Coordinates of C-alpha atoms in Angstrom, one line a residue:
X209 CA -0.4 -7.4 -28.5
X210 CA -0.5 -10.4 -26.3
X211 CA 2.1 -8.9 -24.0
X212 CA 0.2 -5.7 -23.8
X213 CA -3.0 -7.5 -22.9
X214 CA -1.2 -9.5 -20.2
X215 CA -0.1 -6.3 -18.5
X216 CA -3.6 -4.9 -18.6
X217 CA -5.1 -8.1 -17.3
X218 CA -2.8 -8.3 -14.3
X219 CA -3.5 -4.7 -13.3
X220 CA -7.2 -4.9 -13.9
X221 CA -7.6 -7.6 -11.3
X222 CA -5.3 -5.9 -8.8
X223 CA -7.2 -2.6 -8.3
X224 CA -10.2 -3.3 -6.1
X225 CA -12.8 -0.6 -5.4
X226 CA -16.2 0.0 -3.9
X227 CA -17.7 -3.5 -3.8
X228 CA -16.6 -7.0 -2.9
X229 CA -16.2 -8.0 -6.5
X230 CA -16.1 -4.6 -8.2
X231 CA -12.8 -4.0 -10.0
X232 CA -12.1 -0.8 -11.7
X233 CA -10.3 -1.6 -15.0
X234 CA -6.9 -0.2 -15.2
X235 CA -5.4 1.3 -18.4
X236 CA -1.9 -0.1 -18.7
X237 CA -3.0 -1.8 -21.9
X238 CA -2.4 1.5 -23.6
X239 CA 1.2 0.5 -23.7
X240 CA 2.0 -0.9 -27.1
X241 CA 5.6 -1.6 -26.1
X242 CA 6.9 -5.1 -25.8
X243 CA 7.5 -5.0 -22.0
X244 CA 6.1 -6.5 -18.8
X245 CA 5.3 -4.6 -15.6
X246 CA 8.5 -5.9 -14.0
X247 CA 10.9 -4.7 -16.6
X248 CA 10.9 -1.0 -15.7
X249 CA 11.2 0.6 -12.4
X250 CA 9.7 4.0 -11.4
X251 CA 13.2 5.5 -11.7
X252 CA 13.7 4.1 -15.2
X253 CA 10.3 5.3 -16.4
X254 CA 10.9 8.8 -15.0
X255 CA 14.2 9.0 -16.9
X256 CA 12.4 7.9 -20.1
X257 CA 9.8 10.6 -19.6
X258 CA 10.2 13.8 -21.7
X259 CA 8.1 16.4 -19.9
X260 CA 8.1 18.7 -23.0
X261 CA 6.7 15.9 -25.1
X262 CA 5.2 13.3 -22.7
X263 CA 4.7 9.7 -23.9
X264 CA 1.3 8.4 -22.8
X265 CA 2.5 4.8 -23.0
X266 CA 5.4 5.5 -20.6
X267 CA 3.0 7.5 -18.3
X268 CA 0.5 4.6 -18.3
X269 CA 3.2 2.2 -17.1
X270 CA 4.4 4.7 -14.4
X271 CA 0.8 5.2 -13.2
X272 CA 0.3 1.5 -13.2
X273 CA 3.2 1.3 -10.6
X274 CA 1.5 4.0 -8.5
X275 CA -1.8 2.0 -8.7
X276 CA -0.3 -1.4 -7.7
X277 CA 1.6 0.2 -4.8
X278 CA -1.5 2.0 -3.5
X279 CA 0.1 5.4 -4.0
X280 CA -3.1 7.0 -5.1
X281 CA -2.3 10.6 -4.0
X282 CA 0.9 10.4 -6.1
X283 CA -1.3 9.2 -8.9
X284 CA -3.7 12.1 -8.5
X285 CA -0.8 14.6 -8.5
X286 CA 0.9 13.2 -11.6
X287 CA -2.2 12.3 -13.6
X288 CA -3.8 15.6 -12.8
X289 CA -0.7 17.5 -14.0
X290 CA -0.6 15.7 -17.3
X291 CA -4.4 15.9 -17.8
X292 CA -4.1 19.7 -17.6
X293 CA -1.2 19.6 -20.0
X294 CA -3.2 17.4 -22.5
X295 CA -6.3 19.6 -22.3
X296 CA -4.2 22.7 -22.9
X297 CA -2.2 21.1 -25.8
X298 CA -5.2 19.3 -27.4
X299 CA -3.5 15.9 -26.9
X300 CA -6.6 13.6 -27.0
X301 CA -4.8 10.3 -26.4
X302 CA -2.9 11.6 -23.3
X303 CA -6.1 13.3 -22.0
X304 CA -8.0 9.9 -22.2
X305 CA -5.2 8.0 -20.4
X306 CA -4.6 10.6 -17.7
X307 CA -8.4 11.2 -17.2
X308 CA -9.1 7.5 -16.7
X309 CA -6.3 7.1 -14.3
X310 CA -7.3 10.3 -12.5
X311 CA -10.9 9.1 -12.2
X312 CA -9.7 5.7 -10.8
X313 CA -7.4 7.5 -8.3
X314 CA -10.3 9.6 -7.1
X315 CA -12.7 6.7 -6.5
X316 CA -9.8 4.9 -4.7
X317 CA -9.4 7.9 -2.4
X318 CA -13.1 8.1 -1.6
X319 CA -14.0 10.9 -3.9
X320 CA -16.6 9.4 -6.3
X321 CA -17.9 12.8 -7.4
X322 CA -14.5 13.7 -8.8
X323 CA -14.3 10.3 -10.5
X324 CA -17.6 11.0 -12.2
X325 CA -16.4 14.5 -13.3
X326 CA -13.3 13.2 -15.0
X327 CA -15.0 10.2 -16.5
X328 CA -17.7 12.3 -18.0
X329 CA -15.0 14.7 -19.4
X330 CA -13.1 11.9 -21.3
X331 CA -16.1 9.6 -22.1
X332 CA -16.9 11.3 -25.5
X333 CA -13.2 10.9 -26.5
X334 CA -12.9 7.4 -25.2
X335 CA -16.0 6.3 -27.2
X336 CA -14.2 7.4 -30.4
X337 CA -10.8 6.1 -29.3
X338 CA -9.3 3.1 -31.2
X339 CA -8.4 1.2 -28.0
X340 CA -11.3 -0.2 -25.9
X341 CA -9.7 -0.4 -22.5
X342 CA -10.4 3.2 -21.2
X343 CA -14.0 2.8 -22.2
X344 CA -14.2 -0.4 -20.1
X345 CA -12.7 1.4 -17.1
X346 CA -15.1 4.3 -17.5
X347 CA -18.2 2.1 -17.9
X348 CA -17.2 0.0 -14.9
X349 CA -16.4 3.0 -12.6
X350 CA -19.7 4.7 -13.5
X351 CA -21.6 1.4 -12.8
X352 CA -20.0 1.3 -9.3
X353 CA -20.9 4.9 -8.7
X354 CA -24.5 4.4 -9.8
X355 CA -24.9 1.4 -7.5
X356 CA -23.2 2.7 -4.4
X357 CA -23.9 6.4 -4.4
X358 CA -27.0 6.9 -6.6
X359 CA -28.9 3.8 -5.3
X360 CA -29.8 2.9 -8.9
X361 CA -29.1 -0.7 -9.7
X362 CA -30.8 -0.5 -13.1
X363 CA -28.5 2.3 -14.1
X364 CA -25.5 0.4 -12.7
X365 CA -26.5 -2.7 -14.7
X366 CA -26.8 -0.5 -17.8
X367 CA -23.2 0.7 -17.4
X368 CA -21.9 -2.8 -16.7
X369 CA -23.7 -4.2 -19.8
X370 CA -22.1 -1.5 -21.9
X371 CA -18.7 -2.5 -20.5
X372 CA -19.5 -6.2 -21.3
X373 CA -20.2 -5.4 -24.9
X374 CA -16.9 -3.5 -25.3
X375 CA -14.9 -6.2 -23.5
X376 CA -16.6 -8.9 -25.6
X377 CA -16.0 -7.2 -28.9
X378 CA -12.3 -6.5 -28.0
X379 CA -11.8 -10.1 -26.9
X380 CA -10.9 -8.9 -23.4
X381 CA -12.2 -11.9 -21.5
X382 CA -10.6 -11.0 -18.1
X383 CA -12.4 -7.7 -17.9
X384 CA -15.5 -9.4 -19.3
X385 CA -15.3 -11.8 -16.3
X386 CA -14.8 -8.9 -13.9
X387 CA -17.8 -7.1 -15.2
X388 CA -19.9 -10.2 -14.8
X389 CA -18.7 -10.4 -11.2
X390 CA -19.8 -6.8 -10.7
X391 CA -23.3 -7.6 -12.0
X392 CA -23.4 -10.5 -9.5
X393 CA -22.7 -8.0 -6.7
X394 CA -25.8 -6.1 -7.8
X395 CA -27.9 -9.3 -7.4
X396 CA -26.3 -10.1 -4.1
X397 CA -27.3 -6.7 -2.7
X398 CA -30.8 -7.4 -3.7
X399 CA -30.6 -11.0 -2.3
X400 CA -31.8 -12.1 -5.8
X401 CA -30.5 -15.6 -6.8
X402 CA -31.2 -14.7 -10.5
X403 CA -27.5 -13.5 -10.5
X404 CA -26.4 -17.1 -10.3
X405 CA -26.3 -17.5 -14.1
X406 CA -23.8 -14.6 -14.3
X407 CA -21.7 -16.1 -11.6
X408 CA -21.6 -19.5 -13.3
X409 CA -20.6 -17.9 -16.6
X410 CA -17.8 -16.0 -14.9
X411 CA -16.5 -19.2 -13.3
X412 CA -16.7 -21.1 -16.5
X413 CA -14.7 -18.4 -18.3
X414 CA -12.1 -18.4 -15.6
X415 CA -11.7 -22.2 -16.1
X416 CA -11.5 -21.9 -19.9
X417 CA -9.0 -19.0 -19.8
X418 CA -6.7 -20.8 -17.3
X419 CA -6.5 -17.5 -15.4
X420 CA -6.2 -17.5 -11.6
X421 CA -7.5 -13.9 -11.6
X422 CA -10.7 -14.7 -13.6
X423 CA -11.2 -17.9 -11.7
X424 CA -10.9 -16.1 -8.4
X425 CA -13.7 -13.7 -9.4
X426 CA -15.8 -16.5 -10.8
X427 CA -15.4 -18.6 -7.7
X428 CA -16.2 -15.7 -5.4
X429 CA -19.3 -14.8 -7.4
X430 CA -20.6 -18.3 -7.2
X431 CA -20.0 -18.4 -3.5
X432 CA -22.1 -15.3 -3.0
X433 CA -24.9 -16.5 -5.3
X434 CA -25.1 -20.0 -3.9
X435 CA -25.2 -18.5 -0.4
X436 CA -28.2 -16.3 -1.5
X437 CA -29.8 -19.3 -3.1
X438 CA -29.4 -21.4 0.0
X439 CA -27.2 -24.0 -1.6
X440 CA -24.7 -23.8 1.3
X441 CA -22.6 -26.9 0.4
X442 CA -21.8 -25.5 -3.0
X443 CA -21.2 -22.0 -1.5
X444 CA -18.6 -23.6 0.8
X445 CA -16.9 -25.3 -2.0
X446 CA -16.6 -22.1 -4.0
X447 CA -15.6 -19.9 -1.1
X448 CA -12.8 -22.3 -0.2
X449 CA -11.5 -22.2 -3.8
X450 CA -11.7 -18.4 -3.8
X451 CA -9.9 -18.3 -0.5
X452 CA -7.1 -20.5 -1.8
X453 CA -6.8 -18.3 -4.9
X454 CA -6.8 -15.1 -2.8
X455 CA -3.7 -16.3 -1.0
X456 CA -2.0 -17.3 -4.2
X457 CA -2.7 -14.0 -6.0
X458 CA -1.2 -10.7 -4.6
X459 CA -3.7 -8.0 -3.7
X460 CA -6.9 -10.1 -3.7
X461 CA -9.6 -9.8 -1.0
X462 CA -9.6 -11.9 2.1
X463 CA -12.8 -14.0 1.8
X464 CA -12.9 -15.2 5.4
X465 CA -16.0 -13.0 6.3
X466 CA -18.0 -14.6 3.5
X467 CA -16.8 -18.0 4.6
X468 CA -18.0 -17.2 8.1
X469 CA -21.4 -16.1 6.9
X470 CA -21.9 -19.4 5.0
X471 CA -20.7 -21.5 8.0
X472 CA -23.1 -19.6 10.4
X473 CA -26.0 -20.2 8.1
X474 CA -25.0 -23.8 7.9
X475 CA -25.4 -24.1 11.7
X476 CA -21.7 -24.1 12.5
X477 CA -21.3 -20.9 14.7
X478 CA -18.0 -21.9 16.4
X479 CA -16.3 -22.2 13.0
X480 CA -18.0 -19.1 11.8
X481 CA -16.6 -17.1 14.8
X482 CA -13.1 -18.3 14.0
X483 CA -13.4 -17.1 10.4
X484 CA -14.8 -13.8 11.5
X485 CA -11.9 -13.2 13.8
X486 CA -9.5 -14.2 11.0
X487 CA -11.1 -11.7 8.7
X488 CA -10.6 -8.8 11.1
X489 CA -7.0 -9.8 12.0
X490 CA -5.8 -8.0 8.9
X491 CA -8.4 -5.6 7.5
X492 CA -5.8 -4.3 5.0
X493 CA -6.5 -7.3 2.9
X494 CA -10.1 -6.3 2.3
X495 CA -11.4 -3.6 0.0
X496 CA -13.9 -1.0 1.4
X497 CA -17.1 -2.8 0.6
X498 CA -15.8 -6.2 1.7
X499 CA -14.8 -4.6 5.0
X500 CA -18.2 -2.9 5.4
X501 CA -20.0 -6.2 4.6
X502 CA -17.8 -8.0 7.1
X503 CA -18.7 -5.5 9.9
X504 CA -22.4 -5.8 9.1
X505 CA -22.5 -9.6 8.9
X506 CA -20.4 -10.0 12.0
X507 CA -22.8 -7.5 13.8
X508 CA -25.7 -9.7 12.7
X509 CA -23.9 -12.8 14.0
X510 CA -23.3 -11.1 17.4
X511 CA -26.8 -9.8 17.7
X512 CA -28.2 -13.3 17.0
X513 CA -26.3 -14.7 19.9
X514 CA -27.2 -11.8 22.3
X515 CA -23.9 -9.9 22.3
X516 CA -25.7 -6.6 21.6
X517 CA -22.9 -4.1 22.6
X518 CA -20.4 -5.8 20.4
X519 CA -22.9 -6.0 17.6
X520 CA -23.5 -2.2 17.9
X521 CA -19.8 -1.6 17.9
X522 CA -19.4 -3.5 14.6
X523 CA -22.4 -1.8 13.0
X524 CA -21.0 1.6 13.8
X525 CA -17.6 0.8 12.4
X526 CA -19.2 -0.3 9.2
X527 CA -21.4 2.8 9.2
X528 CA -18.5 5.1 9.6
X529 CA -16.8 3.6 6.5
X530 CA -20.0 3.5 4.5
X531 CA -20.7 7.2 5.1
X532 CA -17.2 8.1 4.1
X533 CA -17.6 6.2 0.9
X534 CA -21.3 7.2 0.3
X535 CA -22.2 3.5 0.1
X536 CA -26.0 3.8 0.7
X537 CA -26.9 0.2 0.1
X538 CA -24.6 -0.7 3.0
X539 CA -25.8 2.2 5.1
X540 CA -29.4 0.9 4.8
X541 CA -28.5 -2.6 6.1
X542 CA -26.4 -1.1 8.9
X543 CA -29.2 1.2 10.0
X544 CA -31.6 -1.7 10.1
X545 CA -29.1 -3.7 12.2
X546 CA -28.7 -0.8 14.6
X547 CA -32.4 -0.3 14.9
X548 CA -33.1 -4.0 15.7
X549 CA -30.2 -4.2 18.2
X550 CA -31.1 -1.0 20.1
X551 CA -34.7 -2.2 20.2
X552 CA -33.6 -5.5 21.8
X553 CA -31.4 -3.5 24.3
X554 CA -34.4 -1.4 25.4
X555 CA -33.1 1.8 24.0
X556 CA -36.2 2.9 22.1
X557 CA -35.0 6.4 21.2
X558 CA -32.0 5.1 19.3
X559 CA -34.1 2.3 17.8
X560 CA -36.6 4.7 16.5
X561 CA -34.0 7.1 15.2
X562 CA -32.2 4.4 13.2
X563 CA -35.6 3.0 12.0
X564 CA -36.5 6.4 10.6
X565 CA -33.1 6.6 8.9
X566 CA -33.4 3.2 7.3
X567 CA -37.0 3.9 6.3
X568 CA -35.9 7.1 4.5
X569 CA -33.3 5.2 2.5
X570 CA -35.6 2.3 1.9
X571 CA -38.2 4.6 0.5
X572 CA -35.7 5.7 -2.1
X573 CA -35.0 2.0 -3.0
X574 CA -38.8 1.4 -2.9
X575 CA -39.3 4.0 -5.5
X576 CA -36.4 2.7 -7.6
X577 CA -38.1 -0.7 -7.5
X578 CA -41.4 0.7 -8.7
X579 CA -39.6 2.3 -11.7
X580 CA -37.8 -0.9 -12.6
X581 CA -40.3 -1.7 -15.4
X582 CA -39.3 1.5 -17.2
X583 CA -35.7 0.5 -17.5
X584 CA -36.3 -3.2 -18.1
X585 CA -36.4 -2.7 -21.9
X586 CA -33.0 -1.1 -21.8
X587 CA -31.6 -4.0 -19.7
X588 CA -33.1 -6.5 -22.1
X589 CA -31.6 -4.5 -25.0
X590 CA -28.2 -4.7 -23.5
X591 CA -28.6 -8.4 -22.8
X592 CA -29.7 -9.1 -26.4
X593 CA -26.9 -7.0 -27.7
X594 CA -24.3 -8.8 -25.6
X595 CA -25.5 -12.2 -26.8
X596 CA -25.4 -11.1 -30.5
X597 CA -29.1 -11.5 -31.0
X598 CA -30.0 -7.9 -31.5
X599 CA -27.6 -7.3 -34.4
X600 CA -29.1 -10.3 -36.3
X601 CA -32.6 -9.0 -35.7
X602 CA -31.7 -5.6 -37.0
X603 CA -30.2 -7.1 -40.1
X604 CA -33.4 -9.1 -40.7
X605 CA -35.5 -6.0 -40.2
X606 CA -33.5 -4.1 -42.8
X607 CA -33.6 -6.9 -45.3
X608 CA -37.3 -8.0 -44.9
X609 CA -39.3 -4.9 -43.8
X610 CA -40.1 -1.8 -45.7
X611 CA -41.2 1.6 -44.6
X612 CA -44.9 0.7 -44.1
X613 CA -44.0 -2.1 -41.7
X614 CA -41.7 0.3 -39.8
X615 CA -44.5 2.8 -39.5
X616 CA -46.9 0.1 -38.2
X617 CA -44.2 -1.0 -35.7
X618 CA -43.8 2.6 -34.5
X619 CA -47.5 3.0 -34.1
X620 CA -47.9 -0.2 -32.1
X621 CA -44.9 0.7 -30.0
X622 CA -46.4 4.1 -29.3
X623 CA -49.7 2.6 -28.3
X624 CA -48.0 0.0 -26.1
X625 CA -45.9 2.7 -24.4
X626 CA -49.0 4.8 -23.9
X627 CA -50.8 1.8 -22.4
X628 CA -47.9 1.2 -20.0
X629 CA -47.8 4.8 -18.9
X630 CA -51.6 4.9 -18.4
X631 CA -51.4 1.7 -16.4
X632 CA -48.6 3.1 -14.1
X633 CA -50.6 6.3 -13.7
X634 CA -53.6 4.3 -12.5
X635 CA -51.3 2.3 -10.1
X636 CA -49.8 5.5 -8.7
X637 CA -52.6 5.9 -6.1
X638 CA -52.2 2.2 -5.1
X639 CA -48.5 2.9 -4.5
X640 CA -49.3 5.9 -2.4
X641 CA -51.9 4.0 -0.4
X642 CA -49.4 1.2 0.3
X643 CA -46.9 3.9 1.4
X644 CA -49.5 5.5 3.8
X645 CA -50.2 2.0 5.3
X646 CA -46.5 1.4 5.8
X647 CA -46.0 4.8 7.5
X648 CA -48.9 4.3 9.8
X649 CA -47.5 0.9 10.8
X650 CA -44.2 2.5 11.5
X651 CA -45.9 5.1 13.8
X652 CA -47.5 2.2 15.7
X653 CA -44.2 0.5 16.1
X654 CA -42.6 3.7 17.4
X655 CA -45.4 4.1 19.9
X656 CA -44.9 0.5 21.0
X657 CA -41.2 1.1 21.5
X658 CA -41.9 4.2 23.6
X659 CA -44.4 2.4 25.8
X660 CA -41.9 -0.5 26.3
X661 CA -39.2 2.0 27.2
X662 CA -41.4 3.9 29.7
X663 CA -42.4 0.6 31.3
X664 CA -38.7 -0.4 31.8
X665 CA -37.6 2.8 33.4
X666 CA -36.6 3.1 37.1
X667 CA -35.8 6.0 39.3
X668 CA -32.2 5.6 38.5
X669 CA -32.9 6.6 34.9
X670 CA -33.8 10.2 35.8
X671 CA -30.5 12.0 35.1
X672 CA -30.3 15.7 34.3
X673 CA -30.7 15.2 30.5
X674 CA -33.8 13.1 31.0
X675 CA -35.3 15.6 33.4
X676 CA -34.7 18.4 30.9
X677 CA -36.1 16.2 28.1
X678 CA -39.2 15.6 30.3
X679 CA -39.8 19.3 30.8
X680 CA -39.3 19.9 27.1
X681 CA -41.9 17.1 26.3
X682 CA -44.4 18.9 28.6
X683 CA -43.8 22.2 26.7
X684 CA -44.4 20.4 23.4
X685 CA -47.3 18.2 24.3
X686 CA -49.3 20.5 26.6
X687 CA -48.4 24.0 25.3
X688 CA -47.7 22.9 21.7
X689 CA -44.6 25.2 21.4
X690 CA -43.8 23.5 18.1
X691 CA -46.5 25.6 16.5
X692 CA -44.3 28.7 17.1
X693 CA -42.7 29.8 13.8
X694 CA -40.0 31.6 15.7
X695 CA -39.1 28.7 17.9
X696 CA -35.3 28.2 18.1
X697 CA -32.8 26.4 20.3
X698 CA -32.1 29.6 22.1
X699 CA -35.8 30.2 22.8
X700 CA -36.2 26.7 24.1
X701 CA -33.2 27.1 26.4
X702 CA -34.6 30.3 27.8
X703 CA -38.0 28.7 28.5
X704 CA -36.3 25.8 30.2
X705 CA -34.0 28.0 32.3
X706 CA -30.9 26.5 30.7
X707 CA -28.5 27.3 27.9
X708 CA -27.9 26.2 24.3
X709 CA -25.1 23.7 25.2
X710 CA -27.4 21.7 27.6
X711 CA -30.1 21.7 25.0
X712 CA -27.8 20.4 22.2
X713 CA -26.3 17.8 24.6
X714 CA -29.8 16.6 25.5
X715 CA -30.8 16.1 21.9
X716 CA -27.5 14.3 21.2
X717 CA -28.0 11.9 24.0
X718 CA -31.6 11.3 22.8
X719 CA -30.2 10.3 19.4
X720 CA -31.9 13.1 17.5
X721 CA -31.5 16.8 16.5
X722 CA -33.5 19.9 17.3
X723 CA -34.9 20.2 13.8
X724 CA -35.9 16.5 13.6
X725 CA -37.5 16.6 17.0
X726 CA -39.6 19.7 16.3
X727 CA -40.5 18.4 12.9
X728 CA -41.7 15.1 14.3
X729 CA -44.4 16.9 16.4
X730 CA -45.5 18.9 13.3
X731 CA -45.7 15.9 11.1
X732 CA -47.6 13.8 13.7
X733 CA -50.2 16.6 14.0
X734 CA -50.3 16.9 10.2
X735 CA -51.0 13.2 9.9
X736 CA -53.7 13.4 12.5
X737 CA -55.5 16.3 10.7
X738 CA -55.1 14.8 7.3
X739 CA -56.5 11.4 8.5
X740 CA -59.6 13.0 10.0
X741 CA -62.5 12.8 7.5
X742 CA -64.3 15.7 9.2
X743 CA -61.4 18.1 8.8
X744 CA -61.0 19.7 5.4
X745 CA -58.6 22.5 6.4
X746 CA -56.8 23.9 3.4
X747 CA -53.1 22.7 3.2
X748 CA -51.9 26.3 3.2
X749 CA -53.7 27.0 6.5
X750 CA -52.6 23.7 8.0
X751 CA -49.0 24.5 7.1
X752 CA -49.2 27.9 8.9
X753 CA -50.9 26.3 11.9
X754 CA -48.1 23.8 12.2
X755 CA -45.5 26.5 12.4
X756 CA -43.9 26.1 9.0
X757 CA -42.5 29.2 7.4
X758 CA -43.8 28.2 4.0
X759 CA -46.0 25.6 2.4
X760 CA -43.1 24.4 0.3
X761 CA -41.2 23.5 3.4
X762 CA -44.2 21.6 4.7
X763 CA -44.6 19.7 1.5
X764 CA -40.9 18.8 1.3
X765 CA -40.6 17.7 5.0
X766 CA -43.9 15.8 5.0
X767 CA -43.0 13.8 1.9
X768 CA -39.5 13.2 3.2
X769 CA -40.9 11.7 6.4
X770 CA -43.9 9.8 5.0
X771 CA -43.0 9.2 1.3
X772 CA -46.3 10.7 0.2
X773 CA -47.3 14.3 -0.6
X774 CA -49.8 15.8 1.9
X775 CA -52.8 15.9 -0.5
X776 CA -52.3 12.3 -1.5
X777 CA -51.9 11.3 2.2
X778 CA -55.2 12.8 3.1
X779 CA -56.9 11.0 0.2
X780 CA -55.4 7.6 0.7
X781 CA -55.6 7.6 4.5
X782 CA -59.3 8.3 4.4
X783 CA -59.8 5.6 1.8
X784 CA -58.1 3.1 4.1
X785 CA -60.4 4.1 7.0
X786 CA -63.5 3.8 4.7
X787 CA -62.4 0.3 3.7
X788 CA -61.9 -0.7 7.3
X789 CA -65.4 0.7 8.2
X790 CA -66.9 -1.2 5.3
X791 CA -65.4 -4.4 6.4

């Protein structure tokens, strides 16, 4: 049993995916054989494998080799073949092993949706399985997906807490430590120092286990959290320890980018620059999210010292990787960096474009934040369960309370929940009002950027694209062509005496698209009408006047742009104006 756990522990810490400290738990601990990972080569394992009666323990060791060597497409091919075999033959054990490895292979090849598909397939079987390790891997992988792709940190924490419980009950302290580190990453993304207690627990466990792997994750977690908390001397101590361990342990992340961030914030930019350059000297030593974070933080560093073009170059590199991995938290930070940098460069079109993109993602996060209270009870439940308190309370309730007490409890709970729902219902309009205020402030900022851009133009700026764009603006502003339901790129090209290619090139150089450009005029007019207390035009008529083919399209695009439905925008905008008048 100890030898098996050792194999699993080594491989768990070796497979890094999706976040700086997110580690997808491997499944080599399925192997009950008394062997280490170095005792059998791929060739030996292939000879041992009976394709007519496959041994899931031999396969798990073979797939462990593919995982450690980064041969993820070989892993997809092999695990996929045996998953189909297991499903066909009804071999539950093999289906769990192959499904978990297949899910991990897909997330490591930038296909998170495929990971979720296979993890969901095998999750019911894994929950009834006698060995805990596949369940830990699934819970961890689903947490990573919830965080990076679904923008739902509460859901991610819920998965991680489930994994913590299984790891704790099975005495798998290495994966327990890794899951703690993943939780720390959630708090780091939110710049919330409350994650420090998890980081310190992970570090303490690493020390007590005498495990370099666990100690690496604990030290790295503490470095991130002390950095967020502003305790930079402590952050430096921990990042140095993590850096020393990363060199000592094969496959660990290069921590130079984090080291550079801490040094820069400590007022040591020359040293920070050296560490940033060291980080990028071998990007193969960083997992996807560590690399994205490095590009983003280096972009911030370059922007701060006025090297705008290099900053943009780094932001765009990080953005390309983020989009390929559907890492929306990182995309949000990169959009903000690009918007700020282009604004400082005087390129208002691109600054506004990236501001809009960041606002769209931020609104999603904003809504998630507003819903945090609904999931807090579940998170507290998982915390209490992990600490062992909940089980004790349940036993006390069963011993001490009778049915009448239970009925009273249910009634009180129902009343409390109803009160919470009612309170949130009453707060909904306040949330919409705040969103309206934020959107109107955004419009003011866009107008300011446009005015600054116009003031900085010279005659040299008037190239063919800009001339074409100016003519288009005249059509839109003075003739209001955006009201035309049949308006298309081809129709615009004909009116401007040009062709579709020139029109497309013009929009591309302006950092927008045809649809976004036309919709911006329609939404601005809609906001103007809805904000006018004297204009009570029905929304169906307004939608038609604006050139939308249906009212549902109007509703969808308006709420996507402003974060508020049209009817609520009209109501809250007018209330804001009434309050200003009263003041």
